[in-house]
XYZ file of C-alpha atoms in Angstrom:
701
model
C 4.348 -55.782 14.383
C 1.086 -54.035 13.496
C 2.707 -50.740 13.690
C 5.468 -51.719 11.245
C 2.727 -52.930 8.836
C 0.871 -49.653 9.112
C 3.920 -47.715 8.591
C 4.769 -49.781 5.450
C 1.457 -49.298 4.062
C 1.532 -45.582 4.601
C 4.825 -45.389 2.833
C 3.470 -47.227 -0.135
C 0.416 -44.812 -0.165
C 2.904 -41.859 -0.221
C 4.811 -43.158 -2.893
C 1.894 -43.839 -5.051
C 0.465 -40.372 -4.646
C 3.886 -38.699 -5.211
C 4.341 -40.754 -8.442
C 0.839 -40.155 -9.649
C 1.211 -36.508 -9.002
C 4.540 -36.074 -10.786
C 3.299 -37.902 -13.800
C 0.222 -35.975 -13.911
C 2.015 -32.659 -13.988
C 4.446 -33.957 -16.565
C 1.769 -34.778 -19.113
C -0.384 -31.716 -18.159
C 1.237 -29.393 -20.798
C 0.694 -31.871 -23.596
C -2.032 -32.055 -26.434
C -3.018 -35.676 -25.171
C -3.577 -34.401 -21.784
C -5.649 -31.327 -22.975
C -8.062 -33.734 -25.062
C -8.414 -36.153 -22.331
C -9.112 -33.399 -19.651
C -11.709 -31.516 -21.794
C -13.682 -34.924 -22.315
C -13.430 -35.565 -18.553
C -14.810 -32.169 -17.834
C -17.573 -32.434 -20.187
C -18.717 -35.791 -18.602
C -18.260 -34.391 -15.066
C -20.798 -31.468 -15.919
C -23.490 -34.074 -15.818
C -22.645 -35.178 -12.180
C -23.395 -33.732 -8.993
C -19.859 -32.178 -8.572
C -19.867 -30.647 -11.948
C -16.468 -29.851 -13.340
C -15.090 -28.395 -10.009
C -15.255 -31.723 -8.452
C -12.953 -33.139 -11.158
C -10.444 -30.284 -10.767
C -10.376 -30.588 -6.998
C -9.931 -34.470 -7.119
C -7.155 -34.217 -9.719
C -5.090 -31.247 -8.370
C -6.117 -30.345 -4.921
C -6.883 -33.528 -3.001
C -3.630 -35.417 -3.666
C -1.832 -32.649 -1.709
C -4.229 -32.795 1.194
C -4.259 -36.654 1.072
C -0.522 -36.770 1.199
C -0.591 -34.505 4.068
C -2.967 -36.622 6.016
C -0.926 -39.835 5.407
C 2.136 -37.929 6.720
C 0.488 -36.928 9.895
C -0.596 -40.421 10.601
C 2.891 -41.721 9.726
C 4.527 -39.256 12.202
C 2.034 -40.149 14.858
C 2.634 -43.796 14.513
C 6.599 -43.520 14.186
C 8.290 -44.214 17.436
C 9.850 -41.064 18.777
C 11.938 -42.230 21.719
C 12.230 -45.928 21.328
C 14.870 -47.939 19.152
C 16.825 -44.821 18.570
C 20.063 -46.844 17.915
C 18.209 -48.535 14.962
C 17.919 -45.210 12.846
C 20.204 -45.748 9.918
C 22.957 -43.212 9.125
C 21.735 -41.232 6.106
C 23.185 -42.309 2.708
C 26.407 -40.264 2.487
C 26.272 -39.887 -1.409
C 22.968 -38.034 -0.981
C 23.322 -36.011 2.212
C 26.905 -34.973 2.061
C 27.720 -31.169 1.116
C 28.395 -30.585 -2.579
C 28.118 -26.728 -2.733
C 29.199 -24.200 0.075
C 29.083 -20.591 -1.133
C 27.964 -17.249 0.450
C 25.081 -16.890 -2.001
C 23.343 -20.313 -1.875
C 24.580 -21.424 1.357
C 25.228 -25.145 1.951
C 23.529 -27.385 -0.381
C 23.696 -31.212 -0.225
C 23.681 -33.425 -3.395
C 19.844 -34.211 -2.724
C 18.909 -30.678 -2.645
C 20.849 -29.905 -5.793
C 19.252 -32.944 -7.536
C 15.582 -31.855 -6.566
C 16.391 -28.424 -7.471
C 17.635 -29.404 -10.882
C 14.801 -31.641 -11.519
C 12.405 -28.854 -10.655
C 14.175 -26.533 -13.185
C 14.107 -29.119 -15.822
C 10.330 -29.587 -15.149
C 9.746 -25.899 -15.486
C 11.690 -25.895 -18.841
C 9.779 -28.837 -20.081
C 6.394 -27.261 -19.274
C 7.298 -23.932 -20.976
C 8.933 -25.595 -24.059
C 5.777 -27.814 -24.665
C 3.361 -25.160 -24.081
C 5.026 -22.567 -26.193
C 5.645 -25.015 -28.953
C 1.961 -25.753 -29.125
C 1.133 -22.038 -29.149
C 3.532 -21.364 -32.040
C 2.374 -24.075 -34.330
C -1.115 -22.565 -34.314
C 0.211 -19.161 -35.370
C -3.351 -17.860 -35.719
C -3.559 -14.679 -33.896
C -7.220 -13.412 -33.398
C -8.269 -10.697 -35.873
C -9.621 -8.612 -32.842
C -6.156 -8.638 -31.025
C -4.675 -6.648 -34.081
C -1.295 -8.208 -33.451
C 1.453 -9.051 -35.896
C 3.243 -12.403 -35.731
C 6.178 -11.373 -33.431
C 3.841 -9.591 -31.025
C 1.541 -12.566 -30.809
C 4.602 -14.821 -30.164
C 5.892 -12.517 -27.464
C 2.472 -12.279 -25.844
C 2.194 -16.049 -25.735
C 5.625 -16.189 -24.161
C 4.301 -13.779 -21.566
C 1.427 -15.770 -20.826
C 3.492 -19.025 -20.530
C 5.819 -17.305 -18.021
C 2.681 -16.795 -15.922
C 1.807 -20.442 -15.946
C 5.504 -20.997 -14.511
C 4.463 -18.703 -11.606
C 1.453 -20.940 -10.959
C 3.737 -23.988 -10.838
C 5.925 -22.132 -8.014
C 2.779 -21.153 -6.182
C 1.661 -24.882 -5.942
C 4.739 -25.629 -3.628
C 5.214 -22.090 -2.039
C 3.266 -22.510 1.207
C 4.217 -26.107 2.009
C 7.608 -25.265 3.550
C 6.145 -22.711 6.127
C 3.537 -25.067 7.673
C 4.225 -25.309 11.348
C 1.608 -27.492 13.069
C 1.160 -29.400 9.783
C 4.765 -29.665 8.632
C 5.009 -32.075 5.750
C 8.785 -31.637 5.961
C 8.805 -33.252 9.218
C 8.587 -36.616 7.503
C 11.882 -35.737 5.678
C 13.563 -34.865 8.802
C 13.775 -31.077 7.638
C 12.371 -28.764 10.248
C 10.522 -25.412 9.954
C 13.559 -23.279 10.457
C 15.642 -25.211 7.759
C 12.546 -25.271 5.362
C 12.044 -21.641 5.119
C 14.838 -21.080 2.632
C 12.747 -23.327 0.334
C 9.845 -20.937 0.639
C 12.197 -18.027 -0.134
C 13.513 -19.654 -3.358
C 10.028 -20.577 -4.552
C 8.749 -17.131 -3.878
C 11.526 -15.471 -5.587
C 11.123 -17.637 -8.758
C 7.288 -17.059 -8.609
C 7.812 -13.328 -8.509
C 10.258 -13.483 -11.319
C 7.964 -15.410 -13.613
C 5.017 -13.173 -12.582
C 6.675 -9.865 -13.038
C 8.206 -10.940 -16.364
C 4.568 -12.118 -17.349
C 3.074 -8.737 -16.159
C 5.659 -6.390 -17.831
C 5.763 -8.268 -21.085
C 1.938 -7.988 -21.352
C 2.293 -4.294 -20.622
C 4.893 -3.887 -23.131
C 2.653 -5.441 -25.868
C -0.461 -3.174 -24.784
C 1.914 -0.053 -24.719
C 3.091 -0.736 -28.495
C -0.424 -1.221 -29.602
C -1.508 1.907 -27.753
C -4.093 0.145 -25.690
C -2.364 0.511 -22.155
C -4.848 2.947 -20.724
C -7.762 0.920 -21.984
C -6.508 -2.646 -21.010
C -4.719 -1.801 -17.674
C -8.168 -0.921 -15.905
C -10.318 -3.711 -17.301
C -12.247 -6.073 -15.012
C -13.699 -8.530 -17.465
C -16.884 -10.520 -16.704
C -15.176 -13.539 -18.554
C -11.715 -14.448 -19.289
C -8.609 -13.094 -17.435
C -9.315 -10.208 -15.047
C -6.402 -7.898 -15.871
C -6.902 -5.433 -12.859
C -6.939 -8.109 -10.422
C -3.642 -9.656 -11.796
C -2.076 -6.308 -11.517
C -3.151 -5.833 -7.926
C -1.898 -9.440 -7.017
C 1.442 -8.572 -8.673
C 1.747 -5.316 -6.731
C 1.005 -7.108 -3.479
C 3.487 -9.816 -4.243
C 6.257 -7.437 -5.120
C 5.795 -5.565 -1.804
C 6.090 -8.837 -0.030
C 9.271 -9.837 -1.706
C 10.920 -6.278 -1.269
C 10.145 -6.191 2.401
C 11.461 -9.677 2.692
C 15.159 -8.795 1.500
C 17.674 -9.255 4.350
C 18.398 -5.468 4.770
C 14.712 -4.881 5.745
C 13.847 -8.084 7.441
C 16.817 -7.771 9.878
C 16.765 -4.242 10.468
C 13.033 -3.447 10.222
C 11.453 -6.753 11.213
C 8.103 -4.959 11.915
C 7.836 -3.700 8.272
C 8.685 -7.363 7.078
C 6.051 -8.913 9.543
C 3.161 -6.670 8.860
C 3.485 -6.457 4.986
C 3.816 -10.198 4.786
C 0.093 -10.333 5.802
C -0.576 -8.984 2.226
C -0.629 -12.620 1.154
C -4.240 -12.661 1.790
C -4.683 -9.811 -0.787
C -2.396 -11.558 -3.162
C -4.345 -14.812 -3.024
C -7.785 -13.317 -3.381
C -6.812 -11.276 -6.319
C -4.996 -13.989 -7.874
C -8.093 -16.125 -7.748
C -9.963 -13.402 -9.418
C -7.305 -12.999 -12.200
C -7.014 -16.706 -13.211
C -10.437 -17.970 -12.498
C -11.436 -20.995 -10.534
C -10.179 -23.741 -12.818
C -6.499 -22.452 -12.490
C -6.802 -21.943 -8.868
C -7.657 -25.522 -8.089
C -4.050 -26.325 -9.381
C -2.625 -24.239 -6.482
C -5.336 -24.651 -3.789
C -3.791 -27.674 -2.046
C -1.035 -25.857 -0.324
C -3.392 -22.740 0.232
C -5.951 -25.101 1.931
C -3.428 -26.706 4.387
C -2.034 -23.249 5.009
C -5.523 -21.877 6.047
C -6.023 -24.774 8.471
C -2.651 -24.521 10.019
C -3.062 -20.737 10.446
C -6.516 -20.683 12.086
C -5.402 -23.793 14.234
C -2.463 -22.034 15.552
C -4.573 -19.023 16.475
C -6.703 -21.503 18.466
C -3.771 -23.204 20.061
C -2.398 -19.910 21.356
C -5.597 -19.536 23.479
C -5.954 -19.202 26.357
C -2.925 -17.289 27.440
C -0.265 -18.341 30.021
C 1.970 -16.467 32.264
C 5.726 -16.108 32.875
C 6.826 -18.021 36.015
C 10.195 -16.509 36.381
C 12.718 -14.758 34.303
C 16.612 -14.542 34.405
C 18.453 -11.447 33.117
C 22.182 -12.134 32.074
C 24.825 -9.791 31.700
C 25.126 -10.466 27.889
C 21.551 -8.908 27.626
C 19.947 -12.382 27.146
C 16.800 -13.493 28.974
C 15.639 -16.809 30.139
C 11.739 -17.052 30.572
C 10.277 -20.083 32.283
C 6.572 -20.730 31.677
C 4.194 -23.322 33.097
C 3.573 -26.393 31.041
C 1.102 -29.358 31.432
C 2.932 -32.255 32.861
C 1.303 -34.308 29.805
C 3.229 -32.227 27.202
C 6.292 -33.811 25.929
C 8.771 -32.419 23.340
C 12.174 -33.157 21.863
C 15.305 -31.318 22.203
C 16.222 -28.566 19.555
C 12.487 -27.797 19.431
C 11.229 -24.177 19.185
C 8.239 -22.232 20.611
C 6.520 -19.184 18.872
C 5.769 -16.557 21.557
C 3.513 -13.412 21.648
C 3.376 -10.951 24.532
C 0.360 -8.762 24.264
C 1.924 -5.935 26.260
C 4.590 -5.621 23.556
C 2.390 -6.364 20.355
C -0.823 -8.163 19.845
C 0.054 -9.476 16.480
C 3.871 -10.141 16.434
C 4.767 -13.814 17.248
C 8.545 -14.678 17.375
C 10.278 -18.102 17.441
C 12.696 -18.973 20.278
C 14.802 -22.132 21.254
C 13.579 -24.262 23.964
C 16.572 -24.736 26.491
C 14.905 -27.158 28.753
C 13.981 -30.777 28.476
C 10.589 -32.250 28.986
C 12.444 -35.528 30.606
C 14.204 -33.323 33.134
C 11.410 -30.689 33.821
C 7.910 -31.903 34.203
C 5.914 -28.739 35.046
C 7.980 -25.799 33.341
C 9.409 -25.091 29.938
C 12.294 -22.327 29.419
C 13.321 -20.511 26.256
C 16.092 -18.195 25.686
C 15.744 -14.703 24.216
C 18.615 -12.644 22.828
C 17.714 -9.004 23.171
C 18.953 -7.315 19.904
C 15.873 -6.294 17.750
C 13.041 -3.875 18.534
C 10.739 -6.453 20.191
C 13.319 -8.252 22.237
C 14.835 -5.030 23.557
C 11.303 -4.012 24.484
C 10.892 -7.310 26.464
C 14.453 -6.686 28.200
C 13.126 -3.217 29.325
C 9.781 -4.548 30.478
C 11.430 -7.157 32.616
C 13.877 -4.528 34.130
C 10.991 -2.234 35.076
C 9.064 -5.254 36.704
C 9.176 -5.489 40.642
C 9.819 -8.956 41.972
C 6.911 -11.020 43.061
C 4.374 -8.278 42.057
C 3.710 -8.449 38.261
C 2.659 -11.225 35.938
C 3.336 -11.084 32.364
C 0.740 -12.862 30.016
C 1.979 -14.664 27.045
C 0.457 -16.473 24.017
C 2.304 -19.539 22.975
C 2.479 -21.808 19.677
C 4.335 -24.961 19.867
C 6.606 -26.655 20.737
C 7.575 -27.647 17.209
C 10.557 -29.903 16.816
C 12.003 -33.017 15.256
C 10.199 -36.160 14.919
C 12.848 -38.282 16.622
C 15.980 -38.205 18.689
C 18.247 -38.676 15.727
C 20.999 -36.904 17.345
C 21.565 -39.940 19.515
C 22.395 -42.273 16.607
C 26.126 -41.023 16.686
C 28.848 -42.605 18.797
C 30.271 -39.148 19.422
C 29.173 -35.645 18.995
C 30.964 -32.178 18.407
C 28.698 -29.205 19.235
C 29.684 -25.865 17.737
C 27.856 -22.991 18.882
C 28.228 -19.291 18.062
C 26.901 -16.917 20.626
C 23.300 -17.432 21.575
C 23.383 -20.297 19.220
C 24.151 -22.568 22.245
C 20.443 -22.427 23.053
C 19.454 -25.710 21.022
C 22.457 -27.603 22.537
C 21.335 -26.734 26.168
C 18.316 -28.863 25.650
C 20.437 -31.674 24.041
C 22.770 -31.723 26.945
C 19.839 -32.055 29.438
C 18.471 -34.836 27.376
C 21.594 -36.672 27.342
C 22.199 -36.306 30.880
C 18.678 -37.543 31.684
C 19.233 -40.380 29.191
C 22.256 -41.453 30.712
C 20.746 -41.467 34.229
C 17.907 -43.716 33.166
C 20.052 -45.889 30.997
C 17.332 -45.918 28.197
C 19.624 -45.882 25.155
C 23.125 -46.604 24.203
C 24.264 -42.836 23.830
C 27.019 -40.791 22.568
C 30.279 -41.633 24.609
C 32.223 -38.437 23.726
C 30.812 -34.957 23.549
C 32.887 -31.977 22.808
C 31.314 -28.446 22.954
C 32.930 -25.652 21.226
C 31.426 -22.244 22.220
C 32.419 -19.162 20.191
C 31.501 -15.672 21.674
C 32.513 -12.093 21.045
C 32.893 -10.807 24.492
C 33.511 -12.623 27.840
C 30.238 -11.620 29.235
C 28.523 -13.839 26.670
C 30.058 -16.884 28.363
C 27.359 -16.579 31.212
C 25.073 -18.619 29.003
C 26.979 -21.662 30.211
C 25.562 -21.483 33.523
C 22.716 -23.698 32.205
C 25.034 -26.602 31.744
C 26.937 -26.368 35.104
C 24.481 -28.786 36.727
C 25.301 -31.281 34.133
C 28.986 -30.918 34.541
C 28.734 -31.230 38.417
C 26.527 -34.603 37.954
C 28.453 -35.811 34.989
C 27.940 -39.575 34.913
C 31.262 -41.379 35.405
C 32.461 -44.072 32.964
C 29.671 -43.441 30.607
C 30.446 -40.286 28.629
C 33.310 -37.946 28.284
C 32.468 -34.254 28.111
C 34.906 -31.599 27.224
C 34.356 -27.819 26.905
C 36.277 -25.263 24.910
C 35.428 -21.620 24.926
C 36.721 -19.052 22.369
C 36.401 -15.180 23.208
C 37.298 -13.520 19.941
C 37.129 -9.830 20.462
C 38.963 -9.540 23.884
C 42.617 -9.718 24.367
C 44.125 -12.616 26.614
C 42.936 -12.154 30.237
C 44.668 -14.076 33.070
C 41.423 -15.744 34.186
C 40.206 -19.204 34.202
C 36.825 -20.423 33.028
C 35.892 -21.360 36.632
C 36.576 -17.694 37.998
C 35.013 -16.006 34.952
C 31.722 -17.897 35.381
C 31.624 -17.277 39.043
C 31.989 -13.592 38.403
C 29.194 -13.688 35.803
C 26.842 -15.489 37.895
C 26.776 -12.916 40.585
C 25.434 -10.464 38.019
C 22.540 -12.530 37.043
C 19.186 -11.004 37.940
C 16.243 -13.375 38.751
C 12.663 -12.194 38.896
C 9.922 -14.332 40.434
C 6.424 -13.461 39.335
C 3.107 -13.678 41.086
C 2.174 -17.395 41.216
C -1.504 -16.638 41.676
C -2.181 -15.397 38.257
C -5.320 -16.930 36.540
C -3.685 -18.291 33.377
C -3.379 -21.890 32.188
C -0.435 -24.073 31.535
C 0.970 -24.743 28.200
C -0.826 -27.627 26.451
C 1.318 -27.914 23.243
C 0.134 -28.612 19.714
C -2.493 -31.228 18.885
C -1.410 -34.914 18.014
C -0.692 -35.554 14.236
C -3.624 -38.020 14.146
C -5.960 -35.172 15.233
C -4.610 -32.883 12.580
C -4.990 -35.665 10.017
C -8.530 -35.893 11.160
C -9.010 -32.136 11.029
C -7.647 -32.149 7.425
C -9.988 -34.671 6.371
C -13.180 -33.164 8.037
C -12.323 -29.862 6.501
C -12.050 -31.384 3.064
C -15.455 -33.136 3.348
C -17.022 -29.971 4.573
C -15.473 -27.890 1.780
C -16.778 -30.164 -0.858
C -20.277 -30.245 0.753
C -20.485 -26.446 0.978
C -18.913 -26.055 -2.440
C -21.548 -28.409 -3.879
C -24.362 -26.560 -2.277
C -23.230 -23.021 -3.202
C -22.481 -24.039 -6.741
C -26.012 -25.388 -7.451
C -27.437 -22.365 -5.656
C -25.698 -19.583 -7.246
C -23.513 -20.790 -10.361
C -25.553 -21.344 -13.509
C -25.618 -24.777 -15.220
C -23.267 -24.747 -18.200
C -24.257 -28.161 -19.384
C -25.747 -27.076 -22.725
C -22.699 -24.874 -23.562
C -19.775 -26.943 -22.263
C -17.147 -24.590 -24.009
C -18.209 -21.506 -22.083
C -15.598 -20.402 -19.594
C -17.054 -19.462 -16.264
C -14.429 -17.203 -14.958
C -16.647 -14.538 -13.409
C -16.520 -13.630 -9.825
C -19.382 -15.815 -8.675
C -17.409 -19.134 -8.802
C -14.454 -17.351 -7.212
C -16.555 -15.968 -4.251
C -17.970 -19.456 -3.955
C -14.675 -20.948 -3.376
C -13.764 -18.273 -0.822
C -16.887 -18.725 1.129
C -16.823 -22.489 1.329
C -13.024 -22.512 2.111
C -13.614 -19.967 5.080
C -16.700 -21.898 6.485
C -14.997 -25.272 6.144
C -11.870 -24.325 8.159
C -13.809 -22.336 10.750
C -16.124 -25.367 11.425
C -13.178 -27.518 11.829
C -11.507 -25.044 14.163
C -14.600 -25.329 16.265
C -13.821 -29.015 16.949
C -10.344 -28.099 17.978
C -11.756 -25.351 20.493
C -13.853 -28.226 21.960
C -10.859 -30.364 22.268
C -8.891 -27.844 24.052
C -11.595 -26.768 26.409
C -11.669 -30.358 27.575
C -8.143 -30.542 28.229
C -8.232 -27.146 30.157
C -10.840 -28.693 32.405
C -8.659 -31.552 33.118
C -6.094 -29.224 34.536
C -6.579 -29.064 38.306
C -5.481 -25.498 38.758
C -4.613 -22.940 36.023
C -1.029 -23.057 36.774
C 1.148 -25.343 38.831
C 1.496 -23.919 42.406
C 4.332 -26.056 43.372
C 6.813 -24.350 45.314
C 10.077 -24.005 43.223
C 13.103 -25.760 44.840
C 15.895 -23.284 45.880
C 18.719 -23.235 43.348
C 21.555 -25.577 44.752
C 24.846 -24.125 44.949
C 27.027 -25.467 42.182
C 30.772 -26.266 42.896
C 32.780 -24.870 39.881
C 35.742 -27.120 40.687
C 34.583 -29.470 37.725
C 35.408 -26.604 35.272
C 39.131 -27.013 35.869
C 39.606 -29.591 33.016
C 37.980 -27.212 30.527
C 39.610 -24.542 28.409
C 38.966 -20.829 27.445
C 40.961 -18.900 24.925
C 40.934 -15.138 24.243
C 41.587 -13.170 21.213
C 41.382 -15.957 18.669
C 38.960 -17.969 16.586
C 38.857 -21.679 16.713
C 40.520 -23.748 13.966
C 37.685 -26.205 13.112
C 39.768 -28.382 10.692
C 42.352 -28.936 13.421
C 39.468 -29.460 16.169
C 37.871 -32.083 14.099
C 41.164 -33.741 13.385
C 42.118 -33.888 17.038
C 38.509 -35.344 17.994
C 38.863 -37.951 15.111
C 42.023 -39.145 16.392
C 40.620 -40.913 19.308
C 37.365 -42.064 17.511
C 38.518 -44.407 14.898
C 35.736 -46.614 13.509
C 32.813 -44.570 15.019
C 30.113 -42.337 13.753
C 30.890 -38.710 14.663
C 28.049 -36.138 14.605
C 29.024 -32.493 13.966
C 26.038 -30.182 15.145
C 26.631 -26.459 14.277
C 24.229 -23.548 15.373
C 25.468 -19.976 14.712
C 26.306 -17.421 11.950
C 26.197 -18.372 8.362
C 29.817 -18.095 8.052
C 30.428 -20.355 10.667
C 28.343 -23.009 9.293
C 30.181 -22.740 6.079
C 33.594 -22.950 7.507
C 32.530 -26.030 9.623
C 31.063 -27.632 6.502
C 34.356 -27.272 4.544
C 36.335 -28.558 7.470
C 34.079 -31.595 7.816
C 34.305 -32.274 4.145
C 38.273 -31.775 4.345
C 38.595 -34.135 7.444
C 36.222 -36.863 6.159
C 38.655 -37.824 3.261
C 41.123 -38.969 5.875
C 38.835 -41.092 8.064
C 39.245 -44.802 7.353
C 38.065 -47.891 9.130
C 40.627 -50.677 8.280
C 40.690 -51.041 4.490
C 37.048 -49.270 3.933
C 36.710 -45.497 3.668
C 34.207 -44.148 6.052
C 32.433 -41.435 4.170
C 30.502 -38.539 5.776
C 27.009 -37.907 5.916
C 25.385 -34.423 5.994
C 22.007 -33.360 6.964
C 20.176 -30.250 8.295
C 17.487 -30.165 11.052
C 16.659 -27.390 13.443
C 20.400 -26.744 13.597
C 22.990 -27.557 10.890
C 24.330 -31.040 11.360
C 27.524 -32.373 9.704
C 28.339 -35.987 10.228
C 32.016 -37.010 9.811
């Protein structure tokens, strides 16, 4: 009862912060707000915190406060209890509305939020530019005629729109401090919001910069203005450097470069540090506070992830499959629990000391207490180097140190809310489903929940050797609970002609080609501890905020002159900017020190660096249970027909469709779900579909 009250209070606080923040940004472009704000700044200059305290409280702190409340909510929310009480999402909001190659799959809610954001940008631009045009008094020193003055004002307001996009830009890519977990959107799914915001920001920023350069050019002032570093006002040169850094980041993020030259994409993305610093120098400290909330949380998240990946652990064992996929098994602390469909970021210093790549976890913490397993498809440069490293390793001799971040996953077992499940996997996309299958098998054994009664797995691969990944679910097929759930498997091999072989014989042949490597178990590395609790991250965010304000106040009083006598003077020199940078760095470093102490205490509680338990020999698995399952060669599955067949025997039940695979597969399944959902009825009531996305795409018919 107390937990329910606390959750309700936190929900109310989140709603109040969001409504207040939206209202503030709506009135911010108006003259009324400008008058109120200038008066408030004049009064704030006589206080201890001066004007920067007011700016921080109005623009930066609400985002940090919202994050703190979300972390507390996630920590209090039950993760494994009362799963059946989770309500199916509103079908009118979450169903797919747009399915296209350009935009992907968009729900009604995503389109609604996107259109609202575009309308807000339009409102902001219109109000600001209308106020500018009403003045129509170009400064005599600017030597601009009326149309040039108007065009320059348009360029300036386009830069303001870029600032609005920057406010939200970094929030979708937070990992340990993921705000989107509250909405059920995981890190992998929220990346596209980061891409959209980044593209919009660079569009407005580039238009702002090119338009300004155009006006300078026709005034024959380009050579003079472009190299200016003003002591007051906008620093032109800093803006140019920030824009160039942003363009380099955006260009190297294009799919053609990101997929084929990932190293180029990864290393150039670190130019965000240069971009943010010179953006601060360009706009000054007042404007920077409007975007500082996301930057503040991102800085905390980044440094704490670095702390989390220390100390290193080591690989217990590895399995090399014929399809050039690798299973890595690492030791984990028995206290570490995670949910299915979680991902883990891994860095191997022998391959690269900087690159950190995400991989799906294929094990379940309910079934494996001391180890955690991930699946790596060796296609890119980094993963191919890992494949070569494992092949050159001698059994029981070497040890491969790794640094780990995560696991990061959903906040609840929401896939258990359905009565029936259809799992559709393309190639290595089966990885998230492996952990789901283990969790379902474990839950059925323990009788913890009322679980999905029917499960159908459709696995689509290019070559027959890719079928070897099904070896992970063979133990589940052998010990399939009787009279509790019905599991059916259907495999499609698309690029090979019909072969007279059964699924059982094919898996037997492929199993003999799997190479297993057991590494030295005496390595002096520690088990994986995982990320800190959400309540601890909330405390870290609060401590960092208090420390930042304290340092900012001290540095401002020591180094920034008092402007009380001349309240209209703009302090946009480098001194306030450097004060912000120093206060921010010292605040997050001090909070990281607390995390280091906490992890050190956890490491001391480990009885030994890694578990030295003898691994049980693999039990021979009878493949006779595969006779009831199908394999098809030289054809692609008809998802519309497959969904129709599955629905025929599940009238009146909630059917969850989970998809993980190529983009085209997700779009095809989304169209099939939307088409089939129109025919699903329960008595006289039409049972509409719901649609949502988590780590993998989820379509509910």
